[in-house]
């Protein structure tokens, strides 16, 4: 998974004492889009808004496709590289998609540890934005805080 040029700049400018490898804040970067934190949703609700990539705004999922679930899962940071110790965060809110053909635009990594494939934007290849456990063929998860939301 590649790192955007602006993230490289942000990493160099990070002088706050925070972990410098955590450079992507996954907030809505455009007033036409909304961050997940600004939405008021309950588990088992459908996504009312279009879900898109934070970096390139490519459509990922149309409205009313994903179901919000509360499932704890460790997902690597965007800046993680396969050859290094993986750093990430445990997140709890994800959109469950039961059919991979319902995605508008999604890419998958190769299988990691024989059990998981991470999801990324197919256009800009940024991610991971979610995951798929290969032992459960009809469950794909998009991490709610790693995507944008908009009306269209």
PDB file of C-alpha atoms in Angstrom:
ATOM      1  CA  UNK A   1       0.000   0.000   0.000  1.00  0.00           C
ATOM      2  CA  UNK A   2       1.440   3.338  -0.956  1.00  0.00           C
ATOM      3  CA  UNK A   3       1.759   6.534   1.048  1.00  0.00           C
ATOM      4  CA  UNK A   4       0.487   9.802  -0.442  1.00  0.00           C
ATOM      5  CA  UNK A   5       3.005  12.598  -0.919  1.00  0.00           C
ATOM      6  CA  UNK A   6       1.084  14.861   1.469  1.00  0.00           C
ATOM      7  CA  UNK A   7       1.403  12.225   4.196  1.00  0.00           C
ATOM      8  CA  UNK A   8       5.178  12.172   3.752  1.00  0.00           C
ATOM      9  CA  UNK A   9       5.203  15.925   4.331  1.00  0.00           C
ATOM     10  CA  UNK A  10       2.942  15.554   7.376  1.00  0.00           C
ATOM     11  CA  UNK A  11       5.284  12.907   8.793  1.00  0.00           C
ATOM     12  CA  UNK A  12       8.273  15.241   8.468  1.00  0.00           C
ATOM     13  CA  UNK A  13       6.335  18.093  10.095  1.00  0.00           C
ATOM     14  CA  UNK A  14       5.132  16.021  13.065  1.00  0.00           C
ATOM     15  CA  UNK A  15       7.025  17.475  16.013  1.00  0.00           C
ATOM     16  CA  UNK A  16       4.415  17.051  18.736  1.00  0.00           C
ATOM     17  CA  UNK A  17       6.064  13.970  20.245  1.00  0.00           C
ATOM     18  CA  UNK A  18       3.376  11.677  18.888  1.00  0.00           C
ATOM     19  CA  UNK A  19       4.364   8.502  17.096  1.00  0.00           C
ATOM     20  CA  UNK A  20       5.644   9.841  13.736  1.00  0.00           C
ATOM     21  CA  UNK A  21       4.404   6.792  11.824  1.00  0.00           C
ATOM     22  CA  UNK A  22       0.798   7.775  12.583  1.00  0.00           C
ATOM     23  CA  UNK A  23       0.331  10.563  10.072  1.00  0.00           C
ATOM     24  CA  UNK A  24      -3.109  10.039   8.596  1.00  0.00           C
ATOM     25  CA  UNK A  25      -6.011  11.382  10.633  1.00  0.00           C
ATOM     26  CA  UNK A  26      -8.861  10.049   8.447  1.00  0.00           C
ATOM     27  CA  UNK A  27     -11.020  13.145   8.846  1.00  0.00           C
ATOM     28  CA  UNK A  28     -13.163  14.591   6.091  1.00  0.00           C
ATOM     29  CA  UNK A  29     -10.849  16.840   4.080  1.00  0.00           C
ATOM     30  CA  UNK A  30     -13.545  18.612   2.070  1.00  0.00           C
ATOM     31  CA  UNK A  31     -16.685  20.455   3.220  1.00  0.00           C
ATOM     32  CA  UNK A  32     -18.756  18.392   0.759  1.00  0.00           C
ATOM     33  CA  UNK A  33     -17.913  15.263   2.735  1.00  0.00           C
ATOM     34  CA  UNK A  34     -18.630  14.279   6.310  1.00  0.00           C
ATOM     35  CA  UNK A  35     -16.484  12.433   8.801  1.00  0.00           C
ATOM     36  CA  UNK A  36     -17.962   9.375  10.500  1.00  0.00           C
ATOM     37  CA  UNK A  37     -17.664  11.081  13.886  1.00  0.00           C
ATOM     38  CA  UNK A  38     -20.142  13.760  12.748  1.00  0.00           C
ATOM     39  CA  UNK A  39     -22.835  11.198  11.917  1.00  0.00           C
ATOM     40  CA  UNK A  40     -25.275   9.916  14.500  1.00  0.00           C
ATOM     41  CA  UNK A  41     -25.742   6.218  13.836  1.00  0.00           C
ATOM     42  CA  UNK A  42     -26.666   3.107  15.756  1.00  0.00           C
ATOM     43  CA  UNK A  43     -25.493  -0.439  15.173  1.00  0.00           C
ATOM     44  CA  UNK A  44     -27.463  -2.445  12.622  1.00  0.00           C
ATOM     45  CA  UNK A  45     -28.322   0.724  10.699  1.00  0.00           C
ATOM     46  CA  UNK A  46     -27.639   0.992   6.958  1.00  0.00           C
ATOM     47  CA  UNK A  47     -25.358   3.619   5.473  1.00  0.00           C
ATOM     48  CA  UNK A  48     -27.646   6.469   4.414  1.00  0.00           C
ATOM     49  CA  UNK A  49     -24.850   8.259   2.592  1.00  0.00           C
ATOM     50  CA  UNK A  50     -22.485   7.422  -0.227  1.00  0.00           C
ATOM     51  CA  UNK A  51     -19.186   6.060   1.112  1.00  0.00           C
ATOM     52  CA  UNK A  52     -16.051   7.251  -0.681  1.00  0.00           C
ATOM     53  CA  UNK A  53     -12.268   7.277  -0.422  1.00  0.00           C
ATOM     54  CA  UNK A  54     -10.812   9.952   1.850  1.00  0.00           C
ATOM     55  CA  UNK A  55      -7.851  10.498  -0.451  1.00  0.00           C
ATOM     56  CA  UNK A  56      -9.238  10.541  -3.998  1.00  0.00           C
ATOM     57  CA  UNK A  57     -13.026  10.738  -3.368  1.00  0.00           C
ATOM     58  CA  UNK A  58     -13.661   7.646  -5.501  1.00  0.00           C
ATOM     59  CA  UNK A  59     -17.007   5.957  -4.777  1.00  0.00           C
ATOM     60  CA  UNK A  60     -16.665   2.824  -2.664  1.00  0.00           C
ATOM     61  CA  UNK A  61     -20.195   1.948  -1.589  1.00  0.00           C
ATOM     62  CA  UNK A  62     -23.631   3.253  -2.560  1.00  0.00           C
ATOM     63  CA  UNK A  63     -26.165   4.157   0.158  1.00  0.00           C
ATOM     64  CA  UNK A  64     -28.211   1.423   1.895  1.00  0.00           C
ATOM     65  CA  UNK A  65     -25.662  -1.355   1.201  1.00  0.00           C
ATOM     66  CA  UNK A  66     -23.572  -1.654   4.385  1.00  0.00           C
ATOM     67  CA  UNK A  67     -24.803  -2.501   7.867  1.00  0.00           C
ATOM     68  CA  UNK A  68     -23.019  -0.848  10.801  1.00  0.00           C
ATOM     69  CA  UNK A  69     -21.639  -3.425  13.231  1.00  0.00           C
ATOM     70  CA  UNK A  70     -19.735  -3.163  16.499  1.00  0.00           C
ATOM     71  CA  UNK A  71     -16.828  -5.568  16.090  1.00  0.00           C
ATOM     72  CA  UNK A  72     -13.402  -5.019  17.623  1.00  0.00           C
ATOM     73  CA  UNK A  73     -10.641  -5.457  15.042  1.00  0.00           C
ATOM     74  CA  UNK A  74      -6.979  -4.431  14.790  1.00  0.00           C
ATOM     75  CA  UNK A  75      -6.272  -2.717  11.485  1.00  0.00           C
ATOM     76  CA  UNK A  76      -2.850  -1.439  10.385  1.00  0.00           C
ATOM     77  CA  UNK A  77      -2.199   2.255   9.843  1.00  0.00           C
ATOM     78  CA  UNK A  78      -1.962   3.459   6.268  1.00  0.00           C
ATOM     79  CA  UNK A  79       1.769   4.025   6.754  1.00  0.00           C
ATOM     80  CA  UNK A  80       2.468   0.421   7.779  1.00  0.00           C
ATOM     81  CA  UNK A  81       4.770  -1.563   5.507  1.00  0.00           C
ATOM     82  CA  UNK A  82       4.747  -5.350   5.221  1.00  0.00           C
ATOM     83  CA  UNK A  83       8.440  -5.745   6.074  1.00  0.00           C
ATOM     84  CA  UNK A  84       8.260  -3.746   9.329  1.00  0.00           C
ATOM     85  CA  UNK A  85       6.528  -4.419  12.621  1.00  0.00           C
ATOM     86  CA  UNK A  86       2.927  -3.568  11.872  1.00  0.00           C
ATOM     87  CA  UNK A  87       1.514  -0.640  13.817  1.00  0.00           C
ATOM     88  CA  UNK A  88      -2.164   0.069  13.843  1.00  0.00           C
ATOM     89  CA  UNK A  89      -5.202   0.609  15.983  1.00  0.00           C
ATOM     90  CA  UNK A  90      -8.118  -1.396  17.279  1.00  0.00           C
ATOM     91  CA  UNK A  91     -11.365   0.000  15.942  1.00  0.00           C
ATOM     92  CA  UNK A  92     -14.932  -1.050  16.708  1.00  0.00           C
ATOM     93  CA  UNK A  93     -17.289   0.350  14.086  1.00  0.00           C
ATOM     94  CA  UNK A  94     -17.344  -1.129  10.619  1.00  0.00           C
ATOM     95  CA  UNK A  95     -19.719  -1.420   7.688  1.00  0.00           C
ATOM     96  CA  UNK A  96     -20.544  -5.061   6.947  1.00  0.00           C
ATOM     97  CA  UNK A  97     -21.063  -5.846   3.276  1.00  0.00           C
ATOM     98  CA  UNK A  98     -22.361  -9.341   2.484  1.00  0.00           C
ATOM     99  CA  UNK A  99     -21.520  -9.443  -1.236  1.00  0.00           C
ATOM    100  CA  UNK A 100     -18.264  -8.195  -2.741  1.00  0.00           C
ATOM    101  CA  UNK A 101     -20.106  -7.330  -5.959  1.00  0.00           C
ATOM    102  CA  UNK A 102     -21.940  -4.541  -4.099  1.00  0.00           C
ATOM    103  CA  UNK A 103     -18.757  -2.457  -3.912  1.00  0.00           C
ATOM    104  CA  UNK A 104     -18.404   0.306  -6.466  1.00  0.00           C
ATOM    105  CA  UNK A 105     -14.628   0.429  -6.243  1.00  0.00           C
ATOM    106  CA  UNK A 106     -12.478  -1.696  -3.939  1.00  0.00           C
ATOM    107  CA  UNK A 107      -9.115  -3.409  -4.059  1.00  0.00           C
ATOM    108  CA  UNK A 108      -7.757  -6.289  -2.007  1.00  0.00           C
ATOM    109  CA  UNK A 109      -4.268  -7.091  -0.774  1.00  0.00           C
ATOM    110  CA  UNK A 110      -2.803 -10.535  -1.031  1.00  0.00           C
ATOM    111  CA  UNK A 111      -3.788 -12.821   1.820  1.00  0.00           C
ATOM    112  CA  UNK A 112      -1.885 -12.021   5.023  1.00  0.00           C
ATOM    113  CA  UNK A 113      -1.137 -14.769   7.567  1.00  0.00           C
ATOM    114  CA  UNK A 114      -3.350 -17.128   5.539  1.00  0.00           C
ATOM    115  CA  UNK A 115      -6.460 -15.516   6.954  1.00  0.00           C
ATOM    116  CA  UNK A 116      -7.074 -11.870   6.043  1.00  0.00           C
ATOM    117  CA  UNK A 117      -7.113  -9.649   2.978  1.00  0.00           C
ATOM    118  CA  UNK A 118      -7.119  -5.901   3.564  1.00  0.00           C
ATOM    119  CA  UNK A 119      -9.357  -3.583   1.552  1.00  0.00           C
ATOM    120  CA  UNK A 120      -8.050  -0.474  -0.194  1.00  0.00           C
ATOM    121  CA  UNK A 121      -9.332   2.066  -2.684  1.00  0.00           C
ATOM    122  CA  UNK A 122      -8.922   0.550  -6.145  1.00  0.00           C
ATOM    123  CA  UNK A 123      -8.256   3.949  -7.741  1.00  0.00           C
ATOM    124  CA  UNK A 124      -5.539   5.442  -5.518  1.00  0.00           C
ATOM    125  CA  UNK A 125      -4.553   2.184  -3.728  1.00  0.00           C
ATOM    126  CA  UNK A 126      -4.653   3.853  -0.305  1.00  0.00           C
ATOM    127  CA  UNK A 127      -5.597   1.723   2.638  1.00  0.00           C
ATOM    128  CA  UNK A 128      -6.264  -0.362   4.475  1.00  0.00           C
ATOM    129  CA  UNK A 129      -9.815   0.893   4.789  1.00  0.00           C
ATOM    130  CA  UNK A 130     -11.176  -2.461   5.900  1.00  0.00           C
ATOM    131  CA  UNK A 131     -10.639  -6.201   5.838  1.00  0.00           C
ATOM    132  CA  UNK A 132     -12.002  -9.569   4.734  1.00  0.00           C
ATOM    133  CA  UNK A 133     -11.485 -12.814   6.674  1.00  0.00           C
ATOM    134  CA  UNK A 134     -10.979 -15.399   3.915  1.00  0.00           C
ATOM    135  CA  UNK A 135     -12.547 -18.138   6.051  1.00  0.00           C
ATOM    136  CA  UNK A 136     -15.884 -16.246   5.926  1.00  0.00           C
ATOM    137  CA  UNK A 137     -16.553 -15.746   2.203  1.00  0.00           C
ATOM    138  CA  UNK A 138     -19.547 -13.386   2.448  1.00  0.00           C
ATOM    139  CA  UNK A 139     -18.342 -10.868   5.042  1.00  0.00           C
ATOM    140  CA  UNK A 140     -16.402  -7.771   4.044  1.00  0.00           C
ATOM    141  CA  UNK A 141     -15.790  -4.943   6.507  1.00  0.00           C
ATOM    142  CA  UNK A 142     -15.146  -1.273   5.728  1.00  0.00           C
ATOM    143  CA  UNK A 143     -13.826   0.574   8.775  1.00  0.00           C
ATOM    144  CA  UNK A 144     -16.280   3.418   9.385  1.00  0.00           C
ATOM    145  CA  UNK A 145     -13.700   6.033  10.406  1.00  0.00           C
ATOM    146  CA  UNK A 146     -11.474   5.438   7.365  1.00  0.00           C
ATOM    147  CA  UNK A 147     -13.891   6.610   4.674  1.00  0.00           C
ATOM    148  CA  UNK A 148     -15.831   9.765   3.764  1.00  0.00           C
ATOM    149  CA  UNK A 149     -19.591  10.232   3.567  1.00  0.00           C
ATOM    150  CA  UNK A 150     -21.600  12.413   1.182  1.00  0.00           C
ATOM    151  CA  UNK A 151     -25.087  12.832  -0.292  1.00  0.00           C
ATOM    152  CA  UNK A 152     -23.897  12.002  -3.821  1.00  0.00           C
TER     153      UNK A 152
END
